[in-house]
Amino acid sequence: MGPEAQAPNREAVSGSSAAPGSPGAPRVHGPALRRGVAMFVQQFNRKPRWITAAPGRVNLIGEHTDYTGGFVLPFTIDRDCYVIAAPGEIAGMSRIFAADMGTAEVGAAHGELWLADIRKGLYPLVGGKPPSGFARGSWKSYVGGAIDRTRELTTKAGGKALANVDMVIASDVPAGGGLASSAALELALAMWVQATSGVELAPWDVIKACREAEHSFAGVPCGVMDQAVVTLAQENHAIMMRCREPYKPVQVPMPASDKLAILVVNSNVRHALAAGEYASRVEACKQLETLLGALYLSDVDLASVENRRSEISEDQFNIATHVMEENTRVHAAVDCLKRGDLCGLGQLLTRSHDSLRDFYRVSCQELDAIVATAITHSGVFGARMVGGGFGGCAIVLCMPEVVESVSRTLRDMYRAKFSRDCSVTRVNPAGGAAVIVK
Ligand code: GLA
């Protein structure tokens, strides 16, 4: 079965509100919407009132640069996280059902149910911090953080207070796959908070609130790339952005789907060290900034780092090299997109992977094998790991004609080498977070 056939059964929902930047375009929905609505009806015995959606993303290039104030070039994909909700029916209690979490049976469905009084705040901060006994990094920490932080903004803006709710969350963005599943979740919730409170917030306020929620509640010191692209994306465009005030995101048209196929190859592994290693890279960049007297590592040029070579370790030098060269590659990639030079673009991606593997050291053998196999296949322009690393997904850019053959080659290699399956899906650049039904 090819990736086209593997792709979820997607449908266009008429009457849906379009993603920002694509007025009137019907949004194509994945199976999580149908699954989520069915679960809602089954769990709560009635129809939902609100549906919001927020997509996952692929970062074309500019990896591990956002938290150094550097450049990124992500686009959202046609895979969404959905929030499906209606006013609560049980006095003093919200029922929030996470359809993709845990394996516990809830009624006849799989998932986890959270019972809480949303009016009091899901995770009210104590002295600016989450309360004690709260499970940092759990799905509830993402949900509670995003709802509470967005609610602060809608309350300040004079919006209606949140009342208790019955809610199902279902997602087509694989968790832990390097496709920003957490930002998709945060932004789908933020869209719901806005819809139910009757207030439309400024996009950058929402982006920053959700990033802050991820820092304080989930404990991940992420950059701003994921929340920004999930909010601001326009269909068939990537966003080129410098990740620091004043941001100034620029929409960059992506090649048409008859010229370029974008495959997401999920290694289906997530190495346990992923979260700790991510935080340690962020910390290493901060130390370099202090040492080099720069506000942002991305402001420093490689020559200045070389001048201080004797004061920094080999590891630090490699980290700085990756960040600086990766920023240059982002600009080069934008030039390639403008010229329609897909071979040049592909080579930049492959060089980015080499750097993430050798200098930044955030890849793993599964991702390396996927990239190495892909780039030797004819018709492939380039490939690299995406997201934080240590598992998750790689992207492969190729000619549409070779999609079937590349996919088969990758699946065969992966099974033979790792005795497990990778999944290959063709994705398209999509729009941003949206309210589907309100
Ligand atoms: C994760 C983070 C992003 C970014 C990438 C690496 O996805 O959430 O902010 O740092 O890793 O580029």
CSV table of C-alpha atoms and ligand atoms in Angstrom, one decimal:
chain,number,residue,atom,x,y,z
A,1,MET,CA,0.0,0.0,0.0
A,2,GLY,CA,1.5,3.4,-1.0
A,3,PRO,CA,1.4,6.5,1.1
A,4,GLU,CA,-1.5,7.9,-0.9
A,5,ALA,CA,-3.5,4.9,0.0
A,6,GLN,CA,-2.2,5.1,3.6
A,7,ALA,CA,-3.2,8.7,4.0
A,8,PRO,CA,-6.2,9.1,6.2
A,9,ASN,CA,-9.5,9.2,4.5
A,10,ARG,CA,-9.9,13.0,4.2
A,11,GLU,CA,-13.0,14.9,3.4
A,12,ALA,CA,-13.9,18.5,2.7
A,13,VAL,CA,-16.4,19.9,5.1
A,14,SER,CA,-18.6,22.5,3.5
A,15,GLY,CA,-19.6,25.5,5.5
A,16,SER,CA,-16.4,25.3,7.5
A,17,SER,CA,-14.6,28.6,8.2
A,18,ALA,CA,-11.4,28.7,6.2
A,19,ALA,CA,-7.9,28.9,7.5
A,20,PRO,CA,-6.4,32.4,7.8
A,21,GLY,CA,-5.1,33.5,4.4
A,22,SER,CA,-7.2,31.1,2.4
A,23,PRO,CA,-10.6,32.7,2.4
A,24,GLY,CA,-13.4,30.4,1.4
A,25,ALA,CA,-11.2,27.4,0.9
A,26,PRO,CA,-12.9,24.3,2.3
A,27,ARG,CA,-10.7,22.6,4.9
A,28,VAL,CA,-10.0,19.0,4.3
A,29,HIS,CA,-10.5,16.9,7.4
A,30,GLY,CA,-8.9,13.7,8.6
A,31,PRO,CA,-10.3,10.7,10.4
A,32,ALA,CA,-9.7,12.2,13.9
A,33,LEU,CA,-12.6,14.6,13.3
A,34,ARG,CA,-15.0,11.8,12.6
A,35,ARG,CA,-13.6,9.6,15.4
A,36,GLY,CA,-13.8,12.6,17.8
A,37,VAL,CA,-17.3,13.5,16.9
A,38,ALA,CA,-18.4,9.8,17.2
A,39,MET,CA,-16.7,9.7,20.6
A,40,PHE,CA,-18.4,12.9,21.7
A,41,VAL,CA,-21.8,11.5,20.8
A,42,GLN,CA,-21.0,8.2,22.5
A,43,GLN,CA,-19.6,9.8,25.7
A,44,PHE,CA,-22.0,12.6,26.1
A,45,ASN,CA,-25.1,11.5,24.3
A,46,ARG,CA,-25.6,14.7,22.2
A,47,LYS,CA,-24.2,16.6,19.4
A,48,PRO,CA,-21.2,19.0,19.9
A,49,ARG,CA,-21.6,22.8,19.7
A,50,TRP,CA,-18.0,23.9,18.9
A,51,ILE,CA,-15.3,22.3,16.8
A,52,THR,CA,-11.9,23.8,16.3
A,53,ALA,CA,-8.8,22.5,14.5
A,54,ALA,CA,-5.1,23.2,14.5
A,55,PRO,CA,-2.5,21.5,12.3
A,56,GLY,CA,0.8,19.9,12.8
A,57,ARG,CA,3.9,21.3,11.0
A,58,VAL,CA,7.0,20.3,9.2
A,59,ASN,CA,10.0,22.5,9.4
A,60,LEU,CA,11.5,22.6,6.0
A,61,ILE,CA,14.8,23.9,7.3
A,62,GLY,CA,16.1,26.0,10.2
A,63,GLU,CA,16.1,23.3,12.9
A,64,HIS,CA,17.2,24.0,16.5
A,65,THR,CA,17.6,27.7,15.7
A,66,ASP,CA,14.4,29.2,17.0
A,67,TYR,CA,15.5,29.4,20.6
A,68,THR,CA,18.7,31.2,19.5
A,69,GLY,CA,16.8,34.0,17.8
A,70,GLY,CA,17.5,32.4,14.4
A,71,PHE,CA,15.7,31.7,11.2
A,72,VAL,CA,13.1,29.0,10.5
A,73,LEU,CA,11.1,27.9,7.4
A,74,PRO,CA,8.2,25.7,8.6
A,75,PHE,CA,4.8,25.0,7.0
A,76,THR,CA,1.7,23.4,8.4
A,77,ILE,CA,0.5,20.0,7.1
A,78,ASP,CA,-2.9,18.7,6.3
A,79,ARG,CA,-3.2,16.8,9.6
A,80,ASP,CA,-5.1,18.4,12.5
A,81,CYS,CA,-5.8,18.2,16.2
A,82,TYR,CA,-9.5,18.7,16.9
A,83,VAL,CA,-11.3,20.1,19.9
A,84,ILE,CA,-15.0,19.0,19.9
A,85,ALA,CA,-17.1,20.5,22.7
A,86,ALA,CA,-20.5,21.6,24.0
A,87,PRO,CA,-21.7,23.3,27.2
A,88,GLY,CA,-21.2,21.0,30.2
A,89,GLU,CA,-24.2,19.0,31.4
A,90,ILE,CA,-23.0,18.2,34.9
A,91,ALA,CA,-23.1,20.9,37.5
A,92,GLY,CA,-19.7,22.2,38.6
A,93,MET,CA,-17.8,19.8,36.4
A,94,SER,CA,-16.1,19.7,33.0
A,95,ARG,CA,-15.5,16.3,31.3
A,96,ILE,CA,-12.5,16.4,29.1
A,97,PHE,CA,-11.9,13.3,27.1
A,98,ALA,CA,-8.5,12.8,25.4
A,99,ALA,CA,-9.2,10.2,22.7
A,100,ASP,CA,-5.6,9.5,21.9
A,101,MET,CA,-4.2,9.2,25.4
A,102,GLY,CA,-3.7,6.2,27.5
A,103,THR,CA,-5.3,2.8,26.9
A,104,ALA,CA,-7.9,3.0,29.7
A,105,GLU,CA,-11.4,2.0,28.6
A,106,VAL,CA,-13.8,4.8,29.2
A,107,GLY,CA,-17.3,3.4,28.4
A,108,ALA,CA,-16.7,1.6,25.1
A,109,ALA,CA,-14.0,3.9,24.0
A,110,HIS,CA,-10.2,4.1,24.6
A,111,GLY,CA,-8.9,7.3,26.0
A,112,GLU,CA,-8.6,9.2,29.3
A,113,LEU,CA,-11.2,11.3,31.0
A,114,TRP,CA,-10.4,14.3,33.1
A,115,LEU,CA,-13.1,15.6,35.5
A,116,ALA,CA,-12.4,19.2,36.7
A,117,ASP,CA,-14.2,22.4,37.5
A,118,ILE,CA,-13.0,24.6,34.6
A,119,ARG,CA,-14.4,27.7,36.2
A,120,LYS,CA,-11.8,27.6,39.0
A,121,GLY,CA,-8.9,27.2,36.5
A,122,LEU,CA,-7.6,23.8,35.5
A,123,TYR,CA,-4.1,24.6,36.8
A,124,PRO,CA,-4.2,27.9,38.7
A,125,LEU,CA,-0.7,29.1,39.2
A,126,VAL,CA,0.6,29.3,42.7
A,127,GLY,CA,3.2,32.1,43.1
A,128,GLY,CA,3.6,32.1,39.3
A,129,LYS,CA,4.2,28.3,39.2
A,130,PRO,CA,1.9,25.3,38.6
A,131,PRO,CA,0.6,23.9,41.8
A,132,SER,CA,2.4,21.1,43.6
A,133,GLY,CA,1.4,17.6,42.8
A,134,PHE,CA,0.7,18.5,39.2
A,135,ALA,CA,2.1,16.2,36.6
A,136,ARG,CA,4.4,18.3,34.4
A,137,GLY,CA,4.5,17.0,30.8
A,138,SER,CA,1.3,14.9,31.1
A,139,TRP,CA,-1.4,15.6,28.5
A,140,LYS,CA,-3.4,17.4,31.2
A,141,SER,CA,-0.5,19.8,31.7
A,142,TYR,CA,-0.7,20.8,28.0
A,143,VAL,CA,-4.5,21.1,28.1
A,144,GLY,CA,-4.7,22.9,31.4
A,145,GLY,CA,-1.8,25.2,30.6
A,146,ALA,CA,-3.2,26.2,27.2
A,147,ILE,CA,-6.8,26.8,28.4
A,148,ASP,CA,-5.8,28.7,31.5
A,149,ARG,CA,-3.2,30.9,29.8
A,150,THR,CA,-5.6,31.8,26.9
A,151,ARG,CA,-8.4,32.3,29.3
A,152,GLU,CA,-6.3,35.0,31.1
A,153,LEU,CA,-6.2,36.9,27.8
A,154,THR,CA,-9.9,36.6,27.0
A,155,THR,CA,-10.8,37.6,30.5
A,156,LYS,CA,-8.6,40.7,30.2
A,157,ALA,CA,-10.2,41.5,26.9
A,158,GLY,CA,-13.6,41.4,28.5
A,159,GLY,CA,-14.7,38.0,27.2
A,160,LYS,CA,-17.3,35.8,28.7
A,161,ALA,CA,-16.1,33.7,31.7
A,162,LEU,CA,-15.5,30.0,30.8
A,163,ALA,CA,-18.3,27.8,31.9
A,164,ASN,CA,-18.0,24.0,32.4
A,165,VAL,CA,-17.8,22.0,29.2
A,166,ASP,CA,-17.9,18.5,27.8
A,167,MET,CA,-15.0,18.0,25.4
A,168,VAL,CA,-13.3,15.4,23.2
A,169,ILE,CA,-9.8,16.0,21.9
A,170,ALA,CA,-8.7,13.9,19.0
A,171,SER,CA,-5.7,14.3,16.7
A,172,ASP,CA,-4.3,13.2,13.4
A,173,VAL,CA,-0.9,14.6,14.4
A,174,PRO,CA,1.1,11.7,15.9
A,175,ALA,CA,2.3,12.6,19.4
A,176,GLY,CA,6.1,12.7,19.8
A,177,GLY,CA,6.7,12.6,16.1
A,178,GLY,CA,8.5,15.9,15.7
A,179,LEU,CA,5.4,17.4,13.9
A,180,ALA,CA,4.4,19.8,16.7
A,181,SER,CA,1.6,17.8,18.0
A,182,SER,CA,1.7,19.8,21.3
A,183,ALA,CA,1.4,23.1,19.5
A,184,ALA,CA,-1.5,21.8,17.5
A,185,LEU,CA,-3.2,20.8,20.7
A,186,GLU,CA,-2.5,24.1,22.4
A,187,LEU,CA,-3.7,26.2,19.5
A,188,ALA,CA,-6.9,24.1,18.9
A,189,LEU,CA,-7.7,24.7,22.6
A,190,ALA,CA,-6.8,28.4,22.3
A,191,MET,CA,-9.2,28.7,19.4
A,192,TRP,CA,-12.0,27.1,21.4
A,193,VAL,CA,-11.4,29.4,24.4
A,194,GLN,CA,-11.7,32.4,22.0
A,195,ALA,CA,-14.9,30.9,20.4
A,196,THR,CA,-16.6,30.2,23.7
A,197,SER,CA,-15.6,33.5,25.3
A,198,GLY,CA,-16.6,35.6,22.2
A,199,VAL,CA,-13.3,37.3,22.0
A,200,GLU,CA,-10.8,37.2,19.1
A,201,LEU,CA,-7.3,37.7,20.4
A,202,ALA,CA,-4.3,39.1,18.6
A,203,PRO,CA,-2.4,36.1,17.0
A,204,TRP,CA,0.9,37.0,18.6
A,205,ASP,CA,-0.7,37.1,22.1
A,206,VAL,CA,-2.0,33.6,21.6
A,207,ILE,CA,1.2,32.3,20.2
A,208,LYS,CA,3.2,33.7,23.2
A,209,ALA,CA,0.6,32.5,25.7
A,210,CYS,CA,0.7,28.9,24.3
A,211,ARG,CA,4.5,28.9,24.2
A,212,GLU,CA,4.6,30.1,27.8
A,213,ALA,CA,2.1,27.4,28.8
A,214,GLU,CA,4.5,24.8,27.2
A,215,HIS,CA,7.4,26.2,29.3
A,216,SER,CA,5.6,26.5,32.6
A,217,PHE,CA,3.2,23.6,32.5
A,218,ALA,CA,4.7,21.0,30.2
A,219,GLY,CA,8.3,21.9,31.2
A,220,VAL,CA,9.6,22.1,27.7
A,221,PRO,CA,11.7,25.2,27.0
A,222,CYS,CA,10.7,25.3,23.4
A,223,GLY,CA,11.2,28.2,20.9
A,224,VAL,CA,8.3,30.0,19.2
A,225,MET,CA,8.4,28.4,15.8
A,226,ASP,CA,5.7,25.8,16.3
A,227,GLN,CA,3.0,28.0,17.9
A,228,ALA,CA,3.8,30.7,15.3
A,229,VAL,CA,3.4,28.6,12.2
A,230,VAL,CA,0.4,26.7,13.5
A,231,THR,CA,-1.3,30.1,14.0
A,232,LEU,CA,-0.1,32.1,11.0
A,233,ALA,CA,0.2,29.5,8.2
A,234,GLN,CA,-1.4,30.0,4.9
A,235,GLU,CA,-2.3,27.2,2.5
A,236,ASN,CA,0.5,26.3,0.1
A,237,HIS,CA,3.0,28.5,1.8
A,238,ALA,CA,5.9,28.1,4.2
A,239,ILE,CA,6.7,30.9,6.7
A,240,MET,CA,10.2,32.3,6.8
A,241,MET,CA,10.7,34.0,10.1
A,242,ARG,CA,13.4,35.3,12.4
A,243,CYS,CA,12.5,34.0,15.9
A,244,ARG,CA,12.8,37.2,17.9
A,245,GLU,CA,11.0,40.5,18.1
A,246,PRO,CA,9.8,42.0,15.7
A,247,TYR,CA,9.4,38.5,14.1
A,248,LYS,CA,8.1,39.7,10.7
A,249,PRO,CA,7.0,36.4,9.3
A,250,VAL,CA,7.1,36.2,5.5
A,251,GLN,CA,4.9,33.9,3.5
A,252,VAL,CA,6.9,31.9,0.9
A,253,PRO,CA,5.0,30.0,-1.8
A,254,MET,CA,5.7,26.3,-1.9
A,255,PRO,CA,6.1,24.3,-5.1
A,256,ALA,CA,3.0,22.9,-6.7
A,257,SER,CA,2.2,19.3,-5.8
A,258,ASP,CA,2.8,18.1,-9.4
A,259,LYS,CA,6.4,19.3,-9.1
A,260,LEU,CA,7.3,18.3,-5.5
A,261,ALA,CA,6.1,15.5,-3.2
A,262,ILE,CA,6.7,15.9,0.5
A,263,LEU,CA,6.8,12.6,2.4
A,264,VAL,CA,6.8,12.4,6.2
A,265,VAL,CA,8.5,9.2,7.3
A,266,ASN,CA,7.7,8.3,10.9
A,267,SER,CA,10.4,6.2,12.5
A,268,ASN,CA,7.8,5.3,15.2
A,269,VAL,CA,10.5,5.5,17.8
A,270,ARG,CA,10.9,8.1,20.5
A,271,HIS,CA,14.1,7.8,22.5
A,272,ALA,CA,13.7,8.4,26.2
A,273,LEU,CA,16.4,11.0,26.2
A,274,ALA,CA,14.5,13.3,23.8
A,275,ALA,CA,13.1,15.8,26.4
A,276,GLY,CA,16.3,16.0,28.5
A,277,GLU,CA,18.6,16.4,25.5
A,278,TYR,CA,16.4,19.1,24.0
A,279,ALA,CA,16.6,21.1,27.2
A,280,SER,CA,20.4,20.5,27.4
A,281,ARG,CA,20.8,22.0,23.8
A,282,VAL,CA,18.8,25.0,24.8
A,283,GLU,CA,21.0,25.4,27.9
A,284,ALA,CA,24.2,25.0,25.9
A,285,CYS,CA,23.1,27.8,23.5
A,286,LYS,CA,22.4,30.0,26.5
A,287,GLN,CA,25.8,29.4,27.9
A,288,LEU,CA,27.4,30.2,24.6
A,289,GLU,CA,25.4,33.5,24.5
A,290,THR,CA,26.7,34.4,27.9
A,291,LEU,CA,30.3,33.5,27.0
A,292,LEU,CA,30.2,35.3,23.7
A,293,GLY,CA,28.4,38.3,25.2
A,294,ALA,CA,25.5,38.1,22.7
A,295,LEU,CA,21.8,38.3,23.4
A,296,TYR,CA,21.1,35.7,20.7
A,297,LEU,CA,23.6,33.0,19.5
A,298,SER,CA,22.2,33.6,16.0
A,299,ASP,CA,23.6,37.1,16.1
A,300,VAL,CA,27.2,35.9,16.3
A,301,ASP,CA,29.1,35.0,13.2
A,302,LEU,CA,31.3,32.0,12.8
A,303,ALA,CA,34.5,34.1,12.5
A,304,SER,CA,33.9,35.5,16.0
A,305,VAL,CA,33.4,32.1,17.4
A,306,GLU,CA,36.6,30.9,15.8
A,307,ASN,CA,38.4,33.8,17.4
A,308,ARG,CA,37.3,32.5,20.8
A,309,ARG,CA,38.1,28.9,19.9
A,310,SER,CA,40.5,28.3,22.8
A,311,GLU,CA,37.8,29.3,25.3
A,312,ILE,CA,35.2,26.9,24.2
A,313,SER,CA,34.9,23.2,24.1
A,314,GLU,CA,34.7,21.1,20.9
A,315,ASP,CA,31.0,20.4,21.7
A,316,GLN,CA,30.2,24.1,22.1
A,317,PHE,CA,32.1,24.9,18.9
A,318,ASN,CA,30.0,22.3,17.0
A,319,ILE,CA,26.8,23.6,18.4
A,320,ALA,CA,27.6,27.2,17.4
A,321,THR,CA,28.7,25.9,13.9
A,322,HIS,CA,25.3,24.2,13.4
A,323,VAL,CA,23.3,27.2,14.5
A,324,MET,CA,25.2,29.6,12.3
A,325,GLU,CA,25.3,27.5,9.2
A,326,GLU,CA,21.7,26.4,9.6
A,327,ASN,CA,20.6,30.1,9.6
A,328,THR,CA,22.5,30.6,6.3
A,329,ARG,CA,20.8,27.5,4.9
A,330,VAL,CA,17.4,28.9,5.6
A,331,HIS,CA,18.1,32.0,3.4
A,332,ALA,CA,19.6,29.7,0.7
A,333,ALA,CA,16.5,27.5,0.9
A,334,VAL,CA,14.2,30.6,0.4
A,335,ASP,CA,16.3,31.5,-2.7
A,336,CYS,CA,15.9,28.0,-4.0
A,337,LEU,CA,12.1,28.1,-3.6
A,338,LYS,CA,12.0,31.4,-5.4
A,339,ARG,CA,14.0,30.0,-8.3
A,340,GLY,CA,12.2,26.7,-8.3
A,341,ASP,CA,15.5,25.0,-7.7
A,342,LEU,CA,14.3,21.8,-6.1
A,343,CYS,CA,17.7,20.0,-6.4
A,344,GLY,CA,19.4,22.9,-4.6
A,345,LEU,CA,16.7,22.8,-1.9
A,346,GLY,CA,17.0,19.1,-1.4
A,347,GLN,CA,20.8,19.4,-1.0
A,348,LEU,CA,20.4,22.0,1.7
A,349,LEU,CA,18.0,19.7,3.6
A,350,THR,CA,20.5,16.8,3.4
A,351,ARG,CA,23.3,19.1,4.6
A,352,SER,CA,21.0,20.2,7.5
A,353,HIS,CA,20.6,16.6,8.4
A,354,ASP,CA,24.3,16.0,8.4
A,355,SER,CA,24.8,18.9,10.7
A,356,LEU,CA,22.1,17.8,13.1
A,357,ARG,CA,23.6,14.4,13.2
A,358,ASP,CA,27.3,15.3,13.5
A,359,PHE,CA,27.4,18.8,15.0
A,360,TYR,CA,24.2,19.2,17.0
A,361,ARG,CA,23.9,15.5,17.7
A,362,VAL,CA,20.1,15.2,17.9
A,363,SER,CA,19.5,12.5,15.4
A,364,CYS,CA,19.5,8.7,15.9
A,365,GLN,CA,20.3,5.6,13.9
A,366,GLU,CA,16.7,5.1,12.7
A,367,LEU,CA,16.5,8.7,11.3
A,368,ASP,CA,20.0,8.4,9.8
A,369,ALA,CA,19.0,5.2,8.0
A,370,ILE,CA,15.9,6.7,6.6
A,371,VAL,CA,17.7,9.8,5.3
A,372,ALA,CA,20.7,7.7,3.9
A,373,THR,CA,18.3,5.4,2.1
A,374,ALA,CA,16.1,8.1,0.7
A,375,ILE,CA,18.8,10.3,-0.7
A,376,THR,CA,20.3,7.4,-2.8
A,377,HIS,CA,16.9,6.8,-4.5
A,378,SER,CA,16.5,8.3,-7.9
A,379,GLY,CA,14.1,11.3,-8.0
A,380,VAL,CA,14.8,12.2,-4.4
A,381,PHE,CA,15.9,15.8,-3.9
A,382,GLY,CA,16.9,15.6,-0.3
A,383,ALA,CA,15.9,14.4,3.2
A,384,ARG,CA,16.4,15.2,6.8
A,385,MET,CA,15.1,14.7,10.3
A,386,VAL,CA,12.5,17.2,11.6
A,387,GLY,CA,11.7,18.7,15.0
A,388,GLY,CA,13.5,18.1,18.2
A,389,GLY,CA,15.1,14.8,17.1
A,390,PHE,CA,16.0,11.5,18.9
A,391,GLY,CA,13.2,9.8,16.9
A,392,GLY,CA,10.0,11.0,15.4
A,393,CYS,CA,9.9,11.9,11.7
A,394,ALA,CA,12.1,12.7,8.7
A,395,ILE,CA,10.9,14.5,5.6
A,396,VAL,CA,11.8,13.4,2.1
A,397,LEU,CA,11.4,15.8,-0.9
A,398,CYS,CA,11.0,13.9,-4.1
A,399,MET,CA,9.5,13.9,-7.6
A,400,PRO,CA,5.8,12.9,-7.5
A,401,GLU,CA,6.5,10.0,-9.9
A,402,VAL,CA,8.8,8.2,-7.4
A,403,VAL,CA,6.6,8.4,-4.3
A,404,GLU,CA,5.5,4.7,-4.5
A,405,SER,CA,9.0,3.4,-5.1
A,406,VAL,CA,10.7,5.6,-2.4
A,407,SER,CA,8.1,4.6,0.1
A,408,ARG,CA,8.4,0.9,-0.6
A,409,THR,CA,12.2,1.1,-0.5
A,410,LEU,CA,12.1,2.9,2.9
A,411,ARG,CA,9.6,0.5,4.4
A,412,ASP,CA,11.6,-2.5,3.2
A,413,MET,CA,14.9,-1.1,4.5
A,414,TYR,CA,13.4,-0.2,7.9
A,415,ARG,CA,11.8,-3.6,8.5
A,416,ALA,CA,15.0,-5.4,7.5
A,417,LYS,CA,17.3,-3.2,9.6
A,418,PHE,CA,15.2,-2.5,12.7
A,419,SER,CA,12.6,-5.3,12.7
A,420,ARG,CA,9.8,-2.8,12.9
A,421,ASP,CA,7.8,-0.6,10.6
A,422,CYS,CA,8.1,3.0,9.6
A,423,SER,CA,5.1,4.8,8.1
A,424,VAL,CA,5.3,7.0,5.1
A,425,THR,CA,2.7,9.6,4.4
A,426,ARG,CA,2.5,12.3,1.7
A,427,VAL,CA,1.6,15.7,3.2
A,428,ASN,CA,0.6,19.0,1.7
A,429,PRO,CA,1.3,22.5,3.0
A,430,ALA,CA,-1.9,23.6,4.8
A,431,GLY,CA,-3.5,26.5,6.6
A,432,GLY,CA,-3.5,27.6,10.2
A,433,ALA,CA,-5.6,27.0,13.3
A,434,ALA,CA,-9.3,27.7,12.7
A,435,VAL,CA,-12.7,27.5,14.3
A,436,ILE,CA,-14.7,24.9,12.2
A,437,VAL,CA,-18.0,25.1,14.0
A,438,LYS,CA,-19.1,27.8,16.5
B,1,GLA,C1,10.7,21.5,18.9
B,1,GLA,C2,10.4,22.8,19.6
B,1,GLA,C3,10.7,24.0,18.6
B,1,GLA,C4,12.0,23.9,17.9
B,1,GLA,C5,12.3,22.5,17.4
B,1,GLA,C6,13.7,22.3,16.9
B,1,GLA,O1,9.8,21.2,17.9
B,1,GLA,O2,9.1,22.9,20.0
B,1,GLA,O3,10.5,25.2,19.2
B,1,GLA,O4,13.0,24.2,18.8
B,1,GLA,O5,12.0,21.5,18.4
B,1,GLA,O6,13.9,23.1,15.8
